PDB file of C-alpha atoms and ligand atoms in Angstrom:
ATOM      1  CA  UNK M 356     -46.189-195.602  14.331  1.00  0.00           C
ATOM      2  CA  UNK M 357     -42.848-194.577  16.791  1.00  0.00           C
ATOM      3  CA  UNK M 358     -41.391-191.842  15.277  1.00  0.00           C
ATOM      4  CA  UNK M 359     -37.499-191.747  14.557  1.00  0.00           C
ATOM      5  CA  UNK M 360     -37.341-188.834  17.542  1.00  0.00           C
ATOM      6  CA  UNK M 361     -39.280-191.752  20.187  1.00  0.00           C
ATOM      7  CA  UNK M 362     -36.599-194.247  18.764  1.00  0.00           C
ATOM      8  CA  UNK M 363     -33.495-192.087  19.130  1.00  0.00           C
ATOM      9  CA  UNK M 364     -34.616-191.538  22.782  1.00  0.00           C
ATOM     10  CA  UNK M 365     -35.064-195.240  23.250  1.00  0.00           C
ATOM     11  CA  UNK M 366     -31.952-196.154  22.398  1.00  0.00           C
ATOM     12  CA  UNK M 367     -30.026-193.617  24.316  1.00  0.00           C
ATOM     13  CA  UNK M 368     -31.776-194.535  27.550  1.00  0.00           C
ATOM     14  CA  UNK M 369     -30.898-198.488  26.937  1.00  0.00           C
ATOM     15  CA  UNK M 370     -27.191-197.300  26.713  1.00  0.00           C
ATOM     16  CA  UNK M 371     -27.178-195.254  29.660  1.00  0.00           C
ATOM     17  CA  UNK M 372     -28.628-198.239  31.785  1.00  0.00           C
ATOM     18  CA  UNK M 373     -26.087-200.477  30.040  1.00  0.00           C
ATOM     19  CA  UNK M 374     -23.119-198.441  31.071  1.00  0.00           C
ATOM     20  CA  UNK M 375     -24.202-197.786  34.513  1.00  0.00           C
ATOM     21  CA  UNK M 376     -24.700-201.544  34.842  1.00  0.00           C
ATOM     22  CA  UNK M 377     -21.672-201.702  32.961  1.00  0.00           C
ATOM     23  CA  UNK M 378     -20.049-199.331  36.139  1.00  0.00           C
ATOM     24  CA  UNK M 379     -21.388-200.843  38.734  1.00  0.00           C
ATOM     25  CA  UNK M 380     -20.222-204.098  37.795  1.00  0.00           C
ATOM     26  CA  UNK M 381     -16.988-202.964  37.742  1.00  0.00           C
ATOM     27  CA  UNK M 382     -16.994-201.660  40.868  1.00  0.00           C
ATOM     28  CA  UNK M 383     -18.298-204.227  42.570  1.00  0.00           C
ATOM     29  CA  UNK M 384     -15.607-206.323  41.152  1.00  0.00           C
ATOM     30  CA  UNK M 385     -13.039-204.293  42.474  1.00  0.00           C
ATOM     31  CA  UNK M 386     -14.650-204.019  45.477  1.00  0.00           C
ATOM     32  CA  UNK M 387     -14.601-207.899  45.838  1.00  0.00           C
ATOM     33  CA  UNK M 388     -11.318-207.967  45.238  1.00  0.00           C
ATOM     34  CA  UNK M 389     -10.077-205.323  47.709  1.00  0.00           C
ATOM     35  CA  UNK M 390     -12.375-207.550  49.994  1.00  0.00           C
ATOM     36  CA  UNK M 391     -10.308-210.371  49.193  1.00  0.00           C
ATOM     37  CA  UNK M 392      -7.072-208.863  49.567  1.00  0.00           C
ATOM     38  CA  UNK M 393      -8.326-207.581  52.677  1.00  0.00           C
ATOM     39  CA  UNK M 394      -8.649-210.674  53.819  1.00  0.00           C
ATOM     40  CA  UNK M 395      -6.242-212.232  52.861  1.00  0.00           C
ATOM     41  CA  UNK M 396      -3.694-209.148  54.868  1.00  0.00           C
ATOM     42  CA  UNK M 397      -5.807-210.079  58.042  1.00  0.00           C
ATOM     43  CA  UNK M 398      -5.762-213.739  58.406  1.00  0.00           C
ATOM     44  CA  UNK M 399      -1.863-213.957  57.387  1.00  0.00           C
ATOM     45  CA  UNK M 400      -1.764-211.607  60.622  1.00  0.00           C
ATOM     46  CA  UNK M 401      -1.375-212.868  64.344  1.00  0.00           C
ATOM     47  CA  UNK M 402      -5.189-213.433  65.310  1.00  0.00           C
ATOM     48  CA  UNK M 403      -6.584-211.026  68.277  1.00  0.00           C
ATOM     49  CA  UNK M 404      -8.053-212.912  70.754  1.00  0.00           C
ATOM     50  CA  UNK M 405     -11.854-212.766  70.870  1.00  0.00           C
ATOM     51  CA  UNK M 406     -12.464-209.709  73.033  1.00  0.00           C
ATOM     52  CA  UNK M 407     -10.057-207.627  71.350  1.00  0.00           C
ATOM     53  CA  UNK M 408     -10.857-208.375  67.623  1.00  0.00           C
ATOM     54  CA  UNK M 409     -11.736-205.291  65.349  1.00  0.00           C
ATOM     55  CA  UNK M 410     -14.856-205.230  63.735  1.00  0.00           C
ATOM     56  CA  UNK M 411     -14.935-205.583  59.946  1.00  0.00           C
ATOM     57  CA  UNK M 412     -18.267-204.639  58.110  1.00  0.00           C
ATOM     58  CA  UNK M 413     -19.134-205.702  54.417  1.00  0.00           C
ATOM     59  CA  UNK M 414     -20.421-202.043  53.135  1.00  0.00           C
ATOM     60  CA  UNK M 415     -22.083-204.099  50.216  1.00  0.00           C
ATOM     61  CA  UNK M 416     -23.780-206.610  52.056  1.00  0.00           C
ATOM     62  CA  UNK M 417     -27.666-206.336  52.780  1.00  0.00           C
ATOM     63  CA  UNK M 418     -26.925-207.696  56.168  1.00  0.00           C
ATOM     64  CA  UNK M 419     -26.716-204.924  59.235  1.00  0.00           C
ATOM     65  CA  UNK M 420     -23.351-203.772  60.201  1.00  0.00           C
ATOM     66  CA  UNK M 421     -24.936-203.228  63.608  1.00  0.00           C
ATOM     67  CA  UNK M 422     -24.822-207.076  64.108  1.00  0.00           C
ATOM     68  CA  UNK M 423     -21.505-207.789  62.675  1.00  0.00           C
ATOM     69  CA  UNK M 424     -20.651-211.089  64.709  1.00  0.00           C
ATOM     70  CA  UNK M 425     -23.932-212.559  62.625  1.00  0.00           C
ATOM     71  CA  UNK M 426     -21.919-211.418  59.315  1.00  0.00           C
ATOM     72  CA  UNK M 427     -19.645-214.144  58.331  1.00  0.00           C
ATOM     73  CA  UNK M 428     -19.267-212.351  55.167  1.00  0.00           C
ATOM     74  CA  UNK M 429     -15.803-210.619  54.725  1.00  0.00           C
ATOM     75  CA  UNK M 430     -14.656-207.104  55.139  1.00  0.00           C
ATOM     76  CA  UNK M 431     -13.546-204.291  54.005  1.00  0.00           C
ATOM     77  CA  UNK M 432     -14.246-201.129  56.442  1.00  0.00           C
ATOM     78  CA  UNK M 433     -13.787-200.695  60.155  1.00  0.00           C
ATOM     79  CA  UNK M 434     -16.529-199.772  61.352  1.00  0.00           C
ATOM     80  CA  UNK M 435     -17.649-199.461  65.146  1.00  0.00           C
ATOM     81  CA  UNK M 436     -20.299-201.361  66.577  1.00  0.00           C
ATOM     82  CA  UNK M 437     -22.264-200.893  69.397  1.00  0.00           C
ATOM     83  CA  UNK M 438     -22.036-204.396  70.083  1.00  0.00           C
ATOM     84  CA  UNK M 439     -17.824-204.195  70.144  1.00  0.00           C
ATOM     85  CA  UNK M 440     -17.103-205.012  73.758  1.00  0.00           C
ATOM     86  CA  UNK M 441     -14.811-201.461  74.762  1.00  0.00           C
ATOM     87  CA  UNK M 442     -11.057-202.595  74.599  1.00  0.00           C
ATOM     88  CA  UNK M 443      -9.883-203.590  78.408  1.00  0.00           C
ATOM     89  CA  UNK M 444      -7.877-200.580  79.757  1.00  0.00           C
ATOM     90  CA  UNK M 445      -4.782-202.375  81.888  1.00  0.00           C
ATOM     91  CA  UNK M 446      -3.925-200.009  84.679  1.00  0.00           C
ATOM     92  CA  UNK M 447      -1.038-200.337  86.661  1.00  0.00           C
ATOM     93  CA  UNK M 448       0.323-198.746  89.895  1.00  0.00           C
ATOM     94  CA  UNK M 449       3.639-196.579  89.324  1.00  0.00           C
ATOM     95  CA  UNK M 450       7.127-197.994  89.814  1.00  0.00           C
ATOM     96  CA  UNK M 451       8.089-199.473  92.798  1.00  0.00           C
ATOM     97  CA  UNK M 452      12.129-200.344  93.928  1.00  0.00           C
ATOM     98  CA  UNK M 453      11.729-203.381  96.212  1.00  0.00           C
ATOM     99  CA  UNK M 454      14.847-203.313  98.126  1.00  0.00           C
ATOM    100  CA  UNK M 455      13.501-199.860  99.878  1.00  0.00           C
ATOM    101  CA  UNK M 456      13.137-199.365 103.205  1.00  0.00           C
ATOM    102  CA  UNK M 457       9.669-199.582 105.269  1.00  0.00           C
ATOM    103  CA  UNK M 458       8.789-195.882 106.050  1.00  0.00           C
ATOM    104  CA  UNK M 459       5.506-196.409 107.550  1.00  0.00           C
ATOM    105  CA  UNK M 460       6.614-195.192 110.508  1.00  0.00           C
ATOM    106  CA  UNK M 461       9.355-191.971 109.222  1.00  0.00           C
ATOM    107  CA  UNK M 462       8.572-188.573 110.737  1.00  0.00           C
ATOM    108  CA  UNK M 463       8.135-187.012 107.287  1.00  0.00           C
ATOM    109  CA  UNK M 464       7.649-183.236 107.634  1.00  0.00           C
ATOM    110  CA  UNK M 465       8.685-179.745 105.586  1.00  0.00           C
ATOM    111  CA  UNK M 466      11.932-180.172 107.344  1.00  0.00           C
ATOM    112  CA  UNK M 467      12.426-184.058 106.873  1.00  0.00           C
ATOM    113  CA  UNK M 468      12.192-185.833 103.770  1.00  0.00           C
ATOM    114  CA  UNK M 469      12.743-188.860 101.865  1.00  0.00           C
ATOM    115  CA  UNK M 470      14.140-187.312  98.321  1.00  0.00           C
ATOM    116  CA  UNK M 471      13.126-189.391  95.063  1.00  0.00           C
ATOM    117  CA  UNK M 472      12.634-192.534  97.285  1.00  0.00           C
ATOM    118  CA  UNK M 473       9.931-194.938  95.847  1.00  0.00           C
ATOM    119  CA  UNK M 474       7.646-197.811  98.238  1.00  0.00           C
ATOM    120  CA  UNK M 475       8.675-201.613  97.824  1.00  0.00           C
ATOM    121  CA  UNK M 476       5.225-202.394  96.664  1.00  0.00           C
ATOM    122  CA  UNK M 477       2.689-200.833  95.612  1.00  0.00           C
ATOM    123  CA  UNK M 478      -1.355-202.207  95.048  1.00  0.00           C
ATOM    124  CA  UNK M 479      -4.244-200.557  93.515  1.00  0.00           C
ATOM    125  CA  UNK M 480      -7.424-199.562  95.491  1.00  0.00           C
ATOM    126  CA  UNK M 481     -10.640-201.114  94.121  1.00  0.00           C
ATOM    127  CA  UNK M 482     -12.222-198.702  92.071  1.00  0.00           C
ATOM    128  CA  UNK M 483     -15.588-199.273  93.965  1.00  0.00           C
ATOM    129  CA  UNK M 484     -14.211-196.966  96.565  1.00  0.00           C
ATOM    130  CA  UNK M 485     -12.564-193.955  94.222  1.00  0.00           C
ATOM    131  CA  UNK M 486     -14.122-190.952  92.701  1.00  0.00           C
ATOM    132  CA  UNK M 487     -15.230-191.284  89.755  1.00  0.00           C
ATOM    133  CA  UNK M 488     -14.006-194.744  89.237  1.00  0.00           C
ATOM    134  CA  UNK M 489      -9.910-192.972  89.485  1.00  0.00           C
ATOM    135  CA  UNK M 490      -7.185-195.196  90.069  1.00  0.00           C
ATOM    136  CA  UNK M 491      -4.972-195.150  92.670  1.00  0.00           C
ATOM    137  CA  UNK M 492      -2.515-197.013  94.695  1.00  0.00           C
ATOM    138  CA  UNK M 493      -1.239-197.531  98.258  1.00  0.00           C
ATOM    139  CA  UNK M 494       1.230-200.705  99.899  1.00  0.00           C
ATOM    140  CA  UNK M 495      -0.446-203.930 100.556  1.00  0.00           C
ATOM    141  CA  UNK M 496      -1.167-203.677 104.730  1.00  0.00           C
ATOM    142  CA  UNK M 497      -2.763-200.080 104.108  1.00  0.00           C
ATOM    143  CA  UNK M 498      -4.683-200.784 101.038  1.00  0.00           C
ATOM    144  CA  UNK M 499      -6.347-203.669 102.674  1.00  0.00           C
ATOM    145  CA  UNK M 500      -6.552-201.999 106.105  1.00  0.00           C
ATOM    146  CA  UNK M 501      -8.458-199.051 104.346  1.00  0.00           C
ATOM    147  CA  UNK M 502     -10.669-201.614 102.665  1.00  0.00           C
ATOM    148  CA  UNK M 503     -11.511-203.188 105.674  1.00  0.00           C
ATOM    149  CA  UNK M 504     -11.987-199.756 107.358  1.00  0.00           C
ATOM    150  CA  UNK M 505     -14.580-198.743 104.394  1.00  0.00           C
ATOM    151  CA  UNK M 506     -16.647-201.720 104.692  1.00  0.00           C
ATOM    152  CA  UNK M 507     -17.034-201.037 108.347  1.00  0.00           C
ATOM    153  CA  UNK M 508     -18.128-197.195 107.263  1.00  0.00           C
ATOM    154  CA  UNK M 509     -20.421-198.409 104.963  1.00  0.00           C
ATOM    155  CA  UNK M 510     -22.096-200.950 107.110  1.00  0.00           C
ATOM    156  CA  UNK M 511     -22.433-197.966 109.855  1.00  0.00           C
ATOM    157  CA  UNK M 512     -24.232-195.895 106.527  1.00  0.00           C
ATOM    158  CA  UNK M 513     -21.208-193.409 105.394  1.00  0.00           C
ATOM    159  CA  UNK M 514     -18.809-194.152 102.654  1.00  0.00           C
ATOM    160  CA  UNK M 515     -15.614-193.377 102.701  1.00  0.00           C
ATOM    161  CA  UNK M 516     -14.082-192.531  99.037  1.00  0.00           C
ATOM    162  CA  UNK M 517     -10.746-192.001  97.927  1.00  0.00           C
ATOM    163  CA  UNK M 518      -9.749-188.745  95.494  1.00  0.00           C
ATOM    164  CA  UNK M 519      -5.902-189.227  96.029  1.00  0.00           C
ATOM    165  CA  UNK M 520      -3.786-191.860  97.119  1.00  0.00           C
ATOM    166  CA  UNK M 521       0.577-192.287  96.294  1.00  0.00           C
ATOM    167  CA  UNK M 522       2.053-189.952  94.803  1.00  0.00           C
ATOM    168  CA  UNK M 523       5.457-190.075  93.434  1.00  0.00           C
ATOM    169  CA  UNK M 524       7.969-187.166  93.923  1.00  0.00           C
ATOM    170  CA  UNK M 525       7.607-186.168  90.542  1.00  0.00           C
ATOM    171  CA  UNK M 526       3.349-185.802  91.072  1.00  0.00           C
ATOM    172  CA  UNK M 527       4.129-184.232  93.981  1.00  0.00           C
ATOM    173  CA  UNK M 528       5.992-181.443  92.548  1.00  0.00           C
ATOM    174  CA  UNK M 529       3.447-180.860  89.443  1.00  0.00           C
ATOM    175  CA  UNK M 530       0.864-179.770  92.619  1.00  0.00           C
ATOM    176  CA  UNK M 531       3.340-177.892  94.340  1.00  0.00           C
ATOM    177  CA  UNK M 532       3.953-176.222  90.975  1.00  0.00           C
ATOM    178  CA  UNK M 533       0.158-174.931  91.372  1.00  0.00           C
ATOM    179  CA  UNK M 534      -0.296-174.380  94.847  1.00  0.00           C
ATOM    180  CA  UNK M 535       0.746-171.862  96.613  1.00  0.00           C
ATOM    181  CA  UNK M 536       0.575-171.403 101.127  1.00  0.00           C
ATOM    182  CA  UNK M 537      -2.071-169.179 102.614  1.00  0.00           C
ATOM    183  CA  UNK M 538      -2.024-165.898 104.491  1.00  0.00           C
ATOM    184  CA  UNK M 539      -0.022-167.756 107.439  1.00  0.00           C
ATOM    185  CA  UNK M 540       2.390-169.529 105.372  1.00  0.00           C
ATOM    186  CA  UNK M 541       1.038-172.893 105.922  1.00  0.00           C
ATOM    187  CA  UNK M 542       0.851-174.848 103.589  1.00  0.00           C
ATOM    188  CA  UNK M 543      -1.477-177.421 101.902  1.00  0.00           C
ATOM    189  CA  UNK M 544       0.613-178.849  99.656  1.00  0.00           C
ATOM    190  CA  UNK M 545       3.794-180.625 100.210  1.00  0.00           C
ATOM    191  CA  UNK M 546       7.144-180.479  98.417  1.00  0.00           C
ATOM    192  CA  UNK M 547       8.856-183.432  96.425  1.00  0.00           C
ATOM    193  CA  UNK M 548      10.239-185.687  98.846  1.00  0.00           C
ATOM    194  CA  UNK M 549       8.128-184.334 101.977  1.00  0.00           C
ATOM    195  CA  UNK M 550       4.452-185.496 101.721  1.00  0.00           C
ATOM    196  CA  UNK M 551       3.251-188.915 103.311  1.00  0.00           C
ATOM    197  CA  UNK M 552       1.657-189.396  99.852  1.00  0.00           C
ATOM    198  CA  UNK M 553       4.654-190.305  98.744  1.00  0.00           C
ATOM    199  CA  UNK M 554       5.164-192.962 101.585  1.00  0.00           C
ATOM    200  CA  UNK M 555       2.350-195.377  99.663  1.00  0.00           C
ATOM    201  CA  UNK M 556       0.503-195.431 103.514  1.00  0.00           C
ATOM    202  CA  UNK M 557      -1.787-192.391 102.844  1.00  0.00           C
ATOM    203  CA  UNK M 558      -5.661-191.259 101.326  1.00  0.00           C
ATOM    204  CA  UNK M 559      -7.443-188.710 100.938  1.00  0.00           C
ATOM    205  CA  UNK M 560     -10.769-189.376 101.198  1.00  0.00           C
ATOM    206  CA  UNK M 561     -14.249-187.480 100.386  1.00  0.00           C
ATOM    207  CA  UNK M 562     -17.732-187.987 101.525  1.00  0.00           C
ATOM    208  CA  UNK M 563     -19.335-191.070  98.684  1.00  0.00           C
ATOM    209  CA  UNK M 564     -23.033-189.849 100.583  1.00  0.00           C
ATOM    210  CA  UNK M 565     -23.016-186.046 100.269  1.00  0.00           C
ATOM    211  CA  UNK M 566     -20.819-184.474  97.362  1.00  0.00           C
ATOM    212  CA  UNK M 567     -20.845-181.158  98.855  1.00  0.00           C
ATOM    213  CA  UNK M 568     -18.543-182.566 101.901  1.00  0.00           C
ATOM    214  CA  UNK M 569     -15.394-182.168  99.891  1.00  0.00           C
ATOM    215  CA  UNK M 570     -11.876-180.992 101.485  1.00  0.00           C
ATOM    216  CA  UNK M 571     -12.787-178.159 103.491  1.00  0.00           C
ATOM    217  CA  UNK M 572     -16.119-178.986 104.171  1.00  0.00           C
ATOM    218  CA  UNK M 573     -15.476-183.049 104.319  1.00  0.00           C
ATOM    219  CA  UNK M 574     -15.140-181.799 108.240  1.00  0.00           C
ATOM    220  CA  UNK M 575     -18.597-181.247 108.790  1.00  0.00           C
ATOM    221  CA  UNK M 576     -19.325-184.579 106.625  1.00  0.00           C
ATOM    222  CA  UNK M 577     -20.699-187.869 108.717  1.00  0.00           C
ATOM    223  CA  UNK M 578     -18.127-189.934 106.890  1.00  0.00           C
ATOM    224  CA  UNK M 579     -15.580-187.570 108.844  1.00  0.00           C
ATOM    225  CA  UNK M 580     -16.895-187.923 112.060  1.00  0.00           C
ATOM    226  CA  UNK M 581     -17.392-191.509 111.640  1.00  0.00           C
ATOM    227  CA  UNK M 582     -13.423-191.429 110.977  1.00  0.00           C
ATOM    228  CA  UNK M 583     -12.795-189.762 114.442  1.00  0.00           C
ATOM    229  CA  UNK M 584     -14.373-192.012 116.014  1.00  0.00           C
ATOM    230  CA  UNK M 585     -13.200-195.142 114.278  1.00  0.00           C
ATOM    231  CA  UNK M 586      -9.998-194.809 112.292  1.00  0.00           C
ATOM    232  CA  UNK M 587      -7.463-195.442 114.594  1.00  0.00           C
ATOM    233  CA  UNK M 588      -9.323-198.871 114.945  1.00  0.00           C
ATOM    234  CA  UNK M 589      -7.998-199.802 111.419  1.00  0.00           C
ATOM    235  CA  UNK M 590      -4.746-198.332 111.832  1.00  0.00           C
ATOM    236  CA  UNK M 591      -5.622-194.365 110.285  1.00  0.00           C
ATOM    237  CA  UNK M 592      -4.403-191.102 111.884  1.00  0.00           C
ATOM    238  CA  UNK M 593      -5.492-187.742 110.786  1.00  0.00           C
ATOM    239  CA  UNK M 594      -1.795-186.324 110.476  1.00  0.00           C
ATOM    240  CA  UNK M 595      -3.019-182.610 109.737  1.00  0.00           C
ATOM    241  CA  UNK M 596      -5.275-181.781 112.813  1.00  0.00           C
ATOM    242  CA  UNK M 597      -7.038-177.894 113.393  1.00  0.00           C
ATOM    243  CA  UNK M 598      -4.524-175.764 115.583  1.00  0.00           C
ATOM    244  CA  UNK M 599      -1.282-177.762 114.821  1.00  0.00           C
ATOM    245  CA  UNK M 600      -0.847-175.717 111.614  1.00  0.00           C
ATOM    246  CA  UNK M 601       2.048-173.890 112.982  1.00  0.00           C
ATOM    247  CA  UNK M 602       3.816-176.808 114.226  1.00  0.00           C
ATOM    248  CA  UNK M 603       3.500-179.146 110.942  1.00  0.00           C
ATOM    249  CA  UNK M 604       3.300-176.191 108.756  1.00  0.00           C
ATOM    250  CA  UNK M 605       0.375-177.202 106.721  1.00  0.00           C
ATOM    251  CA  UNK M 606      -3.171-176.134 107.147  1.00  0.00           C
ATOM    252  CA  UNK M 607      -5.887-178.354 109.037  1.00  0.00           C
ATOM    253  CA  UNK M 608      -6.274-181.430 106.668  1.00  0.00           C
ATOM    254  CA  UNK M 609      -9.573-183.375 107.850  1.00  0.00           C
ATOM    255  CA  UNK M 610      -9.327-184.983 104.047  1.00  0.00           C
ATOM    256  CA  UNK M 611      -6.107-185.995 104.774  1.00  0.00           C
ATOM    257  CA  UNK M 612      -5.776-189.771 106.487  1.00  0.00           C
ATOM    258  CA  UNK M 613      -1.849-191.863 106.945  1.00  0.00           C
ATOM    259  CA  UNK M 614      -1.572-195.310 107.930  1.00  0.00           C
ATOM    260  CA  UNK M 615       0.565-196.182 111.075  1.00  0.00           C
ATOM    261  CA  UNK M 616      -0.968-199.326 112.233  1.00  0.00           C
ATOM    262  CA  UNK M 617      -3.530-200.142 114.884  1.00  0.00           C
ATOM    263  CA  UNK M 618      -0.850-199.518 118.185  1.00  0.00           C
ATOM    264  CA  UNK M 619       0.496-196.966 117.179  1.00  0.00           C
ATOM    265  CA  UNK M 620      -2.750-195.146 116.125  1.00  0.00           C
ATOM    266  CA  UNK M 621      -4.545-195.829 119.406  1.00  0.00           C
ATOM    267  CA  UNK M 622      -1.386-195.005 121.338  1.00  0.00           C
ATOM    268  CA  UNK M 623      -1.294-191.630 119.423  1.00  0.00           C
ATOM    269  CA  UNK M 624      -5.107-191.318 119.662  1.00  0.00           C
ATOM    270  CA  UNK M 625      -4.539-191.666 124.354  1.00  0.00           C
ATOM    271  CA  UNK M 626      -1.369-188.998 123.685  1.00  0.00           C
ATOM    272  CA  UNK M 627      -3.554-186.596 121.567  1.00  0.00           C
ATOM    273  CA  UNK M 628      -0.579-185.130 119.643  1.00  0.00           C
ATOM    274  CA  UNK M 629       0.896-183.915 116.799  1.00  0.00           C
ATOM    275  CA  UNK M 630       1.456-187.107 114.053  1.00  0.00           C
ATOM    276  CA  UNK M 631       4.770-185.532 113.062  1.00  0.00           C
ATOM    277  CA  UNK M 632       5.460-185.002 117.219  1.00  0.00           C
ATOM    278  CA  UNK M 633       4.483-188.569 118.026  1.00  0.00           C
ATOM    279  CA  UNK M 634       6.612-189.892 115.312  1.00  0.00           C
ATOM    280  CA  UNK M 635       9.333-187.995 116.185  1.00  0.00           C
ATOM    281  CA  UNK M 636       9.431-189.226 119.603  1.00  0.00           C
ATOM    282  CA  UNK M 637       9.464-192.853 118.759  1.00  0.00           C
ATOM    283  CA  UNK M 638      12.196-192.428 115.971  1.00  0.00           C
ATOM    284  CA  UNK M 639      14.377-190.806 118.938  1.00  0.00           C
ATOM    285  CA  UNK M 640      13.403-193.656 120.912  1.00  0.00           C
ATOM    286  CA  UNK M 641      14.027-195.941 119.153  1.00  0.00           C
ATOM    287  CA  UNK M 642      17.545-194.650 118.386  1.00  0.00           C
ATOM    288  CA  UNK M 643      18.075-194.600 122.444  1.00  0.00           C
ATOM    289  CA  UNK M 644      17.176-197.645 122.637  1.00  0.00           C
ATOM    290  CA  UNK M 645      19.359-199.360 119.611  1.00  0.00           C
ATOM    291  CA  UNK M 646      22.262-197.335 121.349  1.00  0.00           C
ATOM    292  CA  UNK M 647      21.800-198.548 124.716  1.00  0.00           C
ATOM    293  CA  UNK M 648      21.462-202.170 123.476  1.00  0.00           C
ATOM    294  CA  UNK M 649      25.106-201.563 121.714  1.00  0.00           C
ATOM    295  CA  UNK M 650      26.308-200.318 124.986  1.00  0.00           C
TER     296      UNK M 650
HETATM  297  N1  LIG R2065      -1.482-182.043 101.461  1.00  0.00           N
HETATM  298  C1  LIG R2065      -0.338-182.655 102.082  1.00  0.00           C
HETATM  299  C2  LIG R2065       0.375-181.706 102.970  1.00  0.00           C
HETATM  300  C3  LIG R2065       0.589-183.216 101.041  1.00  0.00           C
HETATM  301  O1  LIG R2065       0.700-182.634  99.963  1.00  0.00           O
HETATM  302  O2  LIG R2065       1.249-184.199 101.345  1.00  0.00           O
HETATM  303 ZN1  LIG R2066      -3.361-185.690 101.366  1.00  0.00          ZN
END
């Protein structure tokens, strides 16, 4: 015989399990519907192409969200997946004004600059030969002469890698802001307007075989000596050489490489001279000559 207590208790627990069914029916209804609403807001949207589509998971659905392109059921939650391919990141080079003037050649210097002026073109560097995959830009003939130059390193066993490439006048001046000379007054940072970064012809380069040769020490680093030897060949001058600091102002630079084309590099290589000296020269030249042609 159940006792009226037993029966009491039997009823309650069928009405608890009725309204919790009762609950969860209800939200799953409205949980259909905000799927189909959902939906609905997405497709009437512009459709992202394939790569760039956001993953949308079905929180209900017994199927794993960590497979979501098998889940043709709909959607309510973004949720990411490690199977999302990452978002393509579109990097550009700064701005360039095409109608400047070639300065591949200009005797830049602490005394001589080129104000706010920007390169007529400007290319990336393939991030195969940056730090740390970084991005960075030079003009066509030196980007592809320092590509060229690298493969040859890297065929001879060093690897040349780039940590800095153009900088515009307003990059330059957030180093200077940070930097200041040493005990001589030279300098190792250039001002706005004044460094051969800012031509779009120059690297700076560290050792991609020994990470301990960086800036001071990239000197004792084979990927520098291999530059000695061999740079000029593709067109690269050290413009910052030991015991010229008082003459260009800035301290020895072996980091430090600026693209003046193959002549002129091998004719400044047989002078062994000052960059800024050698630059200088053929700028006055030059004007001697343009002056004795008008005459
Ligand atoms: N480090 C060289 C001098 C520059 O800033 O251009
Ligand atoms: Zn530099």
């Amino acid at each position: 015989m159940v006792s009226r207590k037993h029966t009491l208790r039997l009823w309650a627990f069928i009405i608890l399990v009725l309204v919790t069914a009762g609950v969860y029916t209800n939200e799953r209804a409205r949980h259909q519907k905000v799927v189909r609403v959902t939906q609905q807001m997405f497709v009437e949207e512009p459709i992202p192409k394939q790569d760039e589509q956001p993953i949308f998971v079905d929180v209900t659905s017994d199927q794993h969200p960590i497979e979501p392109e098998l889940n043709a059921k709909p959607v309510t939650e973004i949720k990411p997946s490690v199977s999302a391919k990452p978002k393509p990141v579109v990097r550009t080079c700064p701005a360039t004004d095409p109608d400047a003037p070639d300065l591949t050649l200009f005797p830049i210097s602490p005394t001589l600059g080129i104000g706010r002026a920007r390169p007529s073109e400007l290319v990336s560097i393939p991030t195969m030969f940056s730090l740390s995959g970084g991005f960075f830009c030079l003009n066509q003939v030196a980007r592809d002469s320092f590509q060229e130059m690298a493969r040859a390193a890297e065929r001879d066993g060093v690897l040349l890698i780039v940590v800095s490439a153009y900088r515009s006048a307003a990059h330059q001046g957030q180093l200077q802001a940070n930097n200041e000379p040493d005990e001589h007054d030279h300098a190792s940072v250039a001002a706005p307007g004044h460094s051969e970064h800012q031509l779009g012809t120059t690297i700076d380069l560290t050792s991609g075989t020994v990470s301990v040769y960086t800036f001071h020490r990239f000197a004792e680093s084979a990927e520098y000596a291999w530059l000695v030897q061999n740079a000029a060949d593709y067109g690269f001058v050290q413009s910052y050489r030991p015991g010229d600091e008082d003459l260009t102002g800035y301290i020895a630079e072996p980091w430090h490489w600026r693209y003046i084309g193959v002549d002129h590099a091998k004719k400044l290589a047989d002078q062994n001279i000052p960059l800024v000296t050698y630059l200088t020269n053929l700028a006055l030249e030059t004007e001697d000559s343009s002056n004795g042609d008008e005459q």
